[in-house]
mmCIF file of N, CA and C in Angstrom:
data_model
loop_
_atom_site.group_PDB
_atom_site.id
_atom_site.type_symbol
_atom_site.label_atom_id
_atom_site.label_comp_id
_atom_site.label_asym_id
_atom_site.label_seq_id
_atom_site.Cartn_x
_atom_site.Cartn_y
_atom_site.Cartn_z
ATOM 1 N N LEU A 1 -3.920 9.523 12.274
ATOM 2 C CA LEU A 1 -3.743 9.356 13.846
ATOM 3 C C LEU A 1 -3.589 10.426 14.614
ATOM 4 N N ASP A 2 -3.638 10.088 15.530
ATOM 5 C CA ASP A 2 -3.631 11.038 16.942
ATOM 6 C C ASP A 2 -2.100 11.622 17.528
ATOM 7 N N ALA A 3 -1.369 10.724 17.345
ATOM 8 C CA ALA A 3 -0.017 10.428 17.828
ATOM 9 C C ALA A 3 0.843 9.479 16.813
ATOM 10 N N PRO A 4 2.007 9.658 16.635
ATOM 11 C CA PRO A 4 2.813 8.795 16.381
ATOM 12 C C PRO A 4 2.841 7.567 16.928
ATOM 13 N N LYS A 5 2.976 6.596 15.611
ATOM 14 C CA LYS A 5 2.881 5.210 16.236
ATOM 15 C C LYS A 5 3.421 4.511 15.197
ATOM 16 N N THR A 6 3.670 3.055 15.281
ATOM 17 C CA THR A 6 4.520 2.206 14.201
ATOM 18 C C THR A 6 3.460 1.095 14.085
ATOM 19 N N ILE A 7 2.694 1.334 12.540
ATOM 20 C CA ILE A 7 1.667 0.683 11.618
ATOM 21 C C ILE A 7 2.299 -0.392 10.775
ATOM 22 N N LEU A 8 1.786 -1.447 10.548
ATOM 23 C CA LEU A 8 1.627 -2.325 9.856
ATOM 24 C C LEU A 8 0.453 -2.073 8.532
ATOM 25 N N ILE A 9 1.264 -2.016 7.342
ATOM 26 C CA ILE A 9 0.514 -1.394 6.104
ATOM 27 C C ILE A 9 0.141 -2.705 5.270
ATOM 28 N N GLN A 10 -0.929 -2.957 5.074
ATOM 29 C CA GLN A 10 -1.290 -4.610 4.045
ATOM 30 C C GLN A 10 -2.510 -3.820 2.803
ATOM 31 N N THR A 11 -2.479 -4.529 2.043
ATOM 32 C CA THR A 11 -3.456 -4.238 0.967
ATOM 33 C C THR A 11 -3.853 -5.875 0.410
ATOM 34 N N TRP A 12 -5.363 -5.476 -0.011
ATOM 35 C CA TRP A 12 -5.882 -6.572 -0.483
ATOM 36 C C TRP A 12 -6.221 -6.375 -2.263
ATOM 37 N N TYR A 13 -6.258 -7.133 -2.679
ATOM 38 C CA TYR A 13 -6.442 -6.913 -4.031
ATOM 39 C C TYR A 13 -6.871 -8.911 -4.711
ATOM 40 N N PRO A 14 -7.478 -8.412 -5.733
ATOM 41 C CA PRO A 14 -7.750 -9.675 -6.639
ATOM 42 C C PRO A 14 -6.916 -9.945 -7.821
ATOM 43 N N ALA A 15 -6.041 -11.213 -7.761
ATOM 44 C CA ALA A 15 -5.277 -11.437 -8.420
ATOM 45 C C ALA A 15 -5.442 -11.792 -9.761
ATOM 46 N N ALA A 16 -5.211 -11.451 -11.033
ATOM 47 C CA ALA A 16 -5.308 -12.069 -12.219
ATOM 48 C C ALA A 16 -4.289 -11.679 -13.398
ATOM 49 N N SER A 17 -4.244 -12.756 -14.481
ATOM 50 C CA SER A 17 -3.279 -12.519 -15.356
ATOM 51 C C SER A 17 -3.176 -11.338 -15.906
ATOM 52 N N ASP A 18 -4.044 -10.618 -15.767
ATOM 53 C CA ASP A 18 -4.269 -9.039 -16.598
ATOM 54 C C ASP A 18 -3.968 -7.955 -15.757
ATOM 55 N N ARG A 19 -3.477 -8.006 -14.410
ATOM 56 C CA ARG A 19 -2.808 -7.533 -13.559
ATOM 57 C C ARG A 19 -1.335 -6.979 -13.411
ATOM 58 N N SER A 20 -1.267 -6.025 -13.174
ATOM 59 C CA SER A 20 0.470 -5.195 -13.181
ATOM 60 C C SER A 20 1.015 -5.818 -12.392
ATOM 61 N N SER A 21 2.107 -6.448 -12.808
ATOM 62 C CA SER A 21 3.586 -7.188 -11.984
ATOM 63 C C SER A 21 4.362 -6.153 -11.274
ATOM 64 N N SER A 22 4.144 -5.141 -11.271
ATOM 65 C CA SER A 22 4.817 -3.989 -10.473
ATOM 66 C C SER A 22 3.993 -2.672 -10.094
ATOM 67 N N THR A 23 2.945 -3.186 -9.455
ATOM 68 C CA THR A 23 1.969 -2.116 -9.179
ATOM 69 C C THR A 23 2.724 -0.898 -7.999
ATOM 70 N N PRO A 24 2.638 0.254 -8.075
ATOM 71 C CA PRO A 24 3.202 1.086 -6.892
ATOM 72 C C PRO A 24 2.256 1.186 -6.043
ATOM 73 N N PHE A 25 2.863 1.353 -4.526
ATOM 74 C CA PHE A 25 2.090 1.544 -3.553
ATOM 75 C C PHE A 25 2.872 2.695 -2.889
ATOM 76 N N VAL A 26 2.420 3.953 -3.087
ATOM 77 C CA VAL A 26 3.367 4.799 -2.378
ATOM 78 C C VAL A 26 2.821 5.678 -0.650
ATOM 79 N N ILE A 27 3.548 5.790 -0.010
ATOM 80 C CA ILE A 27 3.440 5.536 1.477
ATOM 81 C C ILE A 27 3.929 7.113 1.962
ATOM 82 N N TYR A 28 2.870 7.871 2.460
ATOM 83 C CA TYR A 28 2.888 9.075 2.935
ATOM 84 C C TYR A 28 2.765 9.366 4.627
ATOM 85 N N ASP A 29 3.787 9.922 5.590
ATOM 86 C CA ASP A 29 2.932 10.423 6.502
ATOM 87 C C ASP A 29 2.219 11.228 6.843
ATOM 88 N N GLY A 30 1.975 11.549 7.755
ATOM 89 C CA GLY A 30 1.250 12.896 8.345
ATOM 90 C C GLY A 30 1.372 14.224 7.998
ATOM 91 N N ASP A 31 2.904 14.098 7.879
ATOM 92 C CA ASP A 31 3.320 15.497 7.101
ATOM 93 C C ASP A 31 3.856 15.612 5.582
ATOM 94 N N ASP A 32 3.270 14.837 4.991
ATOM 95 C CA ASP A 32 3.433 14.386 3.449
ATOM 96 C C ASP A 32 4.325 13.845 3.068
ATOM 97 N N ASN A 33 5.492 13.469 4.056
ATOM 98 C CA ASN A 33 6.696 12.951 3.455
ATOM 99 C C ASN A 33 6.438 11.701 2.700
ATOM 100 N N GLN A 34 7.117 11.505 1.513
ATOM 101 C CA GLN A 34 6.887 10.246 0.983
ATOM 102 C C GLN A 34 8.141 9.230 1.895
ATOM 103 N N LEU A 35 7.452 7.935 2.440
ATOM 104 C CA LEU A 35 8.061 7.330 3.461
ATOM 105 C C LEU A 35 8.870 5.956 2.343
ATOM 106 N N ASP A 36 7.901 5.783 1.458
ATOM 107 C CA ASP A 36 8.485 4.388 0.564
ATOM 108 C C ASP A 36 7.622 4.114 -0.803
ATOM 109 N N THR A 37 8.213 3.801 -1.833
ATOM 110 C CA THR A 37 7.458 3.045 -2.955
ATOM 111 C C THR A 37 7.998 1.865 -2.912
ATOM 112 N N VAL A 38 6.293 0.745 -2.436
ATOM 113 C CA VAL A 38 6.541 -0.660 -2.806
ATOM 114 C C VAL A 38 5.953 -1.064 -4.055
ATOM 115 N N TYR A 39 6.615 -2.019 -4.426
ATOM 116 C CA TYR A 39 6.056 -2.536 -5.986
ATOM 117 C C TYR A 39 5.534 -3.818 -5.430
ATOM 118 N N VAL A 40 4.434 -4.135 -5.924
ATOM 119 C CA VAL A 40 3.531 -5.269 -5.765
ATOM 120 C C VAL A 40 3.438 -6.075 -6.883
ATOM 121 N N ASN A 41 3.412 -7.317 -7.019
ATOM 122 C CA ASN A 41 3.091 -8.400 -8.298
ATOM 123 C C ASN A 41 1.807 -8.548 -8.254
ATOM 124 N N GLN A 42 0.766 -8.069 -8.799
ATOM 125 C CA GLN A 42 -0.848 -8.279 -8.542
ATOM 126 C C GLN A 42 -1.330 -9.431 -9.524
ATOM 127 N N LYS A 43 0.009 -10.199 -10.167
ATOM 128 C CA LYS A 43 -0.808 -11.386 -10.800
ATOM 129 C C LYS A 43 -0.587 -12.535 -10.100
ATOM 130 N N ILE A 44 -0.329 -12.127 -8.606
ATOM 131 C CA ILE A 44 -0.116 -13.410 -7.698
ATOM 132 C C ILE A 44 -0.680 -12.496 -6.362
ATOM 133 N N ASN A 45 -0.835 -13.698 -5.320
ATOM 134 C CA ASN A 45 -1.066 -13.370 -4.274
ATOM 135 C C ASN A 45 -2.595 -12.577 -3.782
ATOM 136 N N GLY A 46 -3.284 -12.785 -4.866
ATOM 137 C CA GLY A 46 -4.699 -12.073 -4.420
ATOM 138 C C GLY A 46 -5.576 -13.049 -3.360
ATOM 139 N N GLY A 47 -6.272 -12.105 -3.163
ATOM 140 C CA GLY A 47 -7.833 -12.791 -2.342
ATOM 141 C C GLY A 47 -6.910 -13.054 -0.603
ATOM 142 N N GLN A 48 -5.982 -12.391 -0.351
ATOM 143 C CA GLN A 48 -5.333 -12.352 1.021
ATOM 144 C C GLN A 48 -4.781 -10.724 1.242
ATOM 145 N N TRP A 49 -4.495 -10.725 3.076
ATOM 146 C CA TRP A 49 -3.856 -9.636 2.835
ATOM 147 C C TRP A 49 -2.331 -9.470 2.621
ATOM 148 N N VAL A 50 -1.887 -8.928 2.085
ATOM 149 C CA VAL A 50 -0.613 -8.572 1.427
ATOM 150 C C VAL A 50 0.113 -7.575 2.309
ATOM 151 N N THR A 51 1.072 -7.749 2.886
ATOM 152 C CA THR A 51 2.044 -6.878 3.317
ATOM 153 C C THR A 51 2.742 -5.931 2.665
ATOM 154 N N LEU A 52 2.513 -4.732 2.904
ATOM 155 C CA LEU A 52 3.343 -3.494 2.087
ATOM 156 C C LEU A 52 4.917 -2.965 3.061
ATOM 157 N N GLY A 53 4.612 -3.137 4.367
ATOM 158 C CA GLY A 53 5.836 -3.052 5.240
ATOM 159 C C GLY A 53 5.363 -2.283 6.761
ATOM 160 N N THR A 54 5.920 -2.210 7.304
ATOM 161 C CA THR A 54 5.889 -1.377 8.890
ATOM 162 C C THR A 54 6.842 -0.288 8.801
ATOM 163 N N TYR A 55 5.848 0.943 9.465
ATOM 164 C CA TYR A 55 6.545 2.242 9.473
ATOM 165 C C TYR A 55 6.189 2.931 10.593
ATOM 166 N N GLN A 56 6.850 3.661 10.550
ATOM 167 C CA GLN A 56 6.893 4.645 12.046
ATOM 168 C C GLN A 56 6.345 5.913 11.338
ATOM 169 N N LEU A 57 4.580 6.284 11.630
ATOM 170 C CA LEU A 57 3.811 7.281 11.441
ATOM 171 C C LEU A 57 3.817 8.354 12.008
ATOM 172 N N THR A 58 3.512 9.735 11.344
ATOM 173 C CA THR A 58 2.899 10.824 12.165
ATOM 174 C C THR A 58 1.745 10.959 12.691
ATOM 175 N N ALA A 59 1.567 11.874 13.639
ATOM 176 C CA ALA A 59 -0.286 12.397 13.829
ATOM 177 C C ALA A 59 -0.180 12.858 12.395
ATOM 178 N N GLY A 60 -1.723 12.921 12.371
ATOM 179 C CA GLY A 60 -2.243 13.178 11.058
ATOM 180 C C GLY A 60 -2.550 12.535 10.027
ATOM 181 N N TRP A 61 -2.723 12.578 8.833
ATOM 182 C CA TRP A 61 -3.605 11.944 7.760
ATOM 183 C C TRP A 61 -2.474 11.516 6.900
ATOM 184 N N ASN A 62 -2.003 10.067 7.510
ATOM 185 C CA ASN A 62 -1.037 9.472 6.962
ATOM 186 C C ASN A 62 -1.547 8.426 5.801
ATOM 187 N N THR A 63 -1.306 8.394 4.284
ATOM 188 C CA THR A 63 -1.972 7.901 3.067
ATOM 189 C C THR A 63 -0.818 6.933 2.626
ATOM 190 N N VAL A 64 -1.917 6.093 1.886
ATOM 191 C CA VAL A 64 -1.201 4.997 0.573
ATOM 192 C C VAL A 64 -2.089 5.771 -0.422
ATOM 193 N N ALA A 65 -1.053 5.872 -1.665
ATOM 194 C CA ALA A 65 -1.655 5.933 -2.983
ATOM 195 C C ALA A 65 -1.448 4.958 -3.856
ATOM 196 N N VAL A 66 -2.183 4.242 -4.423
ATOM 197 C CA VAL A 66 -1.837 3.551 -5.645
ATOM 198 C C VAL A 66 -1.882 3.927 -6.952
ATOM 199 N N SER A 67 -0.724 3.756 -7.475
ATOM 200 C CA SER A 67 -0.372 4.314 -8.828
ATOM 201 C C SER A 67 -0.724 3.843 -10.130
ATOM 202 N N ARG A 68 -1.077 4.212 -10.972
ATOM 203 C CA ARG A 68 -1.280 3.354 -12.224
ATOM 204 C C ARG A 68 -0.308 3.511 -13.148
ATOM 205 N N TRP A 69 0.429 4.417 -12.531
ATOM 206 C CA TRP A 69 1.275 4.404 -13.495
ATOM 207 C C TRP A 69 2.464 3.176 -13.771
ATOM 208 N N THR A 70 2.284 2.211 -14.546
ATOM 209 C CA THR A 70 3.153 1.110 -14.344
ATOM 210 C C THR A 70 3.117 0.392 -15.639
ATOM 211 N N ASP A 71 2.893 -1.160 -15.666
ATOM 212 C CA ASP A 71 3.029 -1.828 -17.011
ATOM 213 C C ASP A 71 1.990 -1.388 -17.892
ATOM 214 N N PRO A 72 2.184 -0.949 -18.945
ATOM 215 C CA PRO A 72 1.541 -0.282 -20.128
ATOM 216 C C PRO A 72 0.266 -1.534 -20.426
ATOM 217 N N GLY A 73 -0.702 -1.118 -20.431
ATOM 218 C CA GLY A 73 -1.886 -2.253 -20.938
ATOM 219 C C GLY A 73 -2.331 -3.073 -19.720
ATOM 220 N N SER A 74 -1.960 -2.618 -18.327
ATOM 221 C CA SER A 74 -2.389 -3.833 -17.109
ATOM 222 C C SER A 74 -3.338 -3.176 -16.610
ATOM 223 N N VAL A 75 -3.513 -3.861 -15.921
ATOM 224 C CA VAL A 75 -4.773 -3.481 -14.654
ATOM 225 C C VAL A 75 -3.829 -3.360 -13.167
ATOM 226 N N VAL A 76 -4.722 -2.118 -12.395
ATOM 227 C CA VAL A 76 -3.754 -1.984 -11.109
ATOM 228 C C VAL A 76 -5.292 -2.009 -10.290
ATOM 229 N N VAL A 77 -5.373 -2.858 -9.246
ATOM 230 C CA VAL A 77 -6.305 -2.750 -8.259
ATOM 231 C C VAL A 77 -6.011 -2.739 -6.887
ATOM 232 N N ALA A 78 -6.772 -2.188 -5.854
ATOM 233 C CA ALA A 78 -6.679 -1.845 -4.533
ATOM 234 C C ALA A 78 -7.940 -2.206 -3.738
ATOM 235 N N ASP A 79 -8.305 -2.939 -3.300
ATOM 236 C CA ASP A 79 -9.887 -3.145 -2.889
ATOM 237 C C ASP A 79 -9.912 -2.752 -1.547
ATOM 238 N N ALA A 80 -8.486 -2.933 -0.737
ATOM 239 C CA ALA A 80 -8.575 -2.296 0.605
ATOM 240 C C ALA A 80 -7.533 -1.931 1.335
ATOM 241 N N VAL A 81 -6.996 -0.864 2.000
ATOM 242 C CA VAL A 81 -5.632 -0.847 2.403
ATOM 243 C C VAL A 81 -5.835 -0.929 3.741
ATOM 244 N N ARG A 82 -4.888 -1.881 4.946
ATOM 245 C CA ARG A 82 -5.338 -1.884 6.005
ATOM 246 C C ARG A 82 -4.184 -1.461 7.076
ATOM 247 N N PHE A 83 -4.513 -0.673 8.133
ATOM 248 C CA PHE A 83 -3.441 0.056 8.961
ATOM 249 C C PHE A 83 -3.797 -0.628 10.357
ATOM 250 N N THR A 84 -2.308 -1.251 10.715
ATOM 251 C CA THR A 84 -2.976 -1.893 11.902
ATOM 252 C C THR A 84 -1.444 -1.780 13.117
ATOM 253 N N GLU A 85 -1.959 -1.256 14.379
ATOM 254 C CA GLU A 85 -1.072 -0.745 14.741
ATOM 255 C C GLU A 85 -0.345 -1.610 15.493
ATOM 256 N N VAL A 86 1.121 -1.586 15.701
ATOM 257 C CA VAL A 86 2.205 -2.662 16.178
ATOM 258 C C VAL A 86 2.685 -2.289 17.279
ATOM 259 N N PRO A 87 2.388 -2.691 18.588
ATOM 260 C CA PRO A 87 2.617 -2.730 19.762
ATOM 261 C C PRO A 87 4.176 -2.671 20.264
#
């Protein structure tokens, strides 16, 4: 971001029975501060935008990291992450 903004963060993934029931999405601001960890049950709600939350992000490279350190033997997927400015 070129300036601080309020941003809605969403993810898209395919749901399946072999997916993790607690996939961690770790949200960082442009200063590399961890803002939140959101756990998503990827066994449900696939094939649509799933909201992770709304955050006050800083100027710079704000990121979302999807961790595979979750349910042993399960699959973690993130086809897309979407950032939308909230007026």
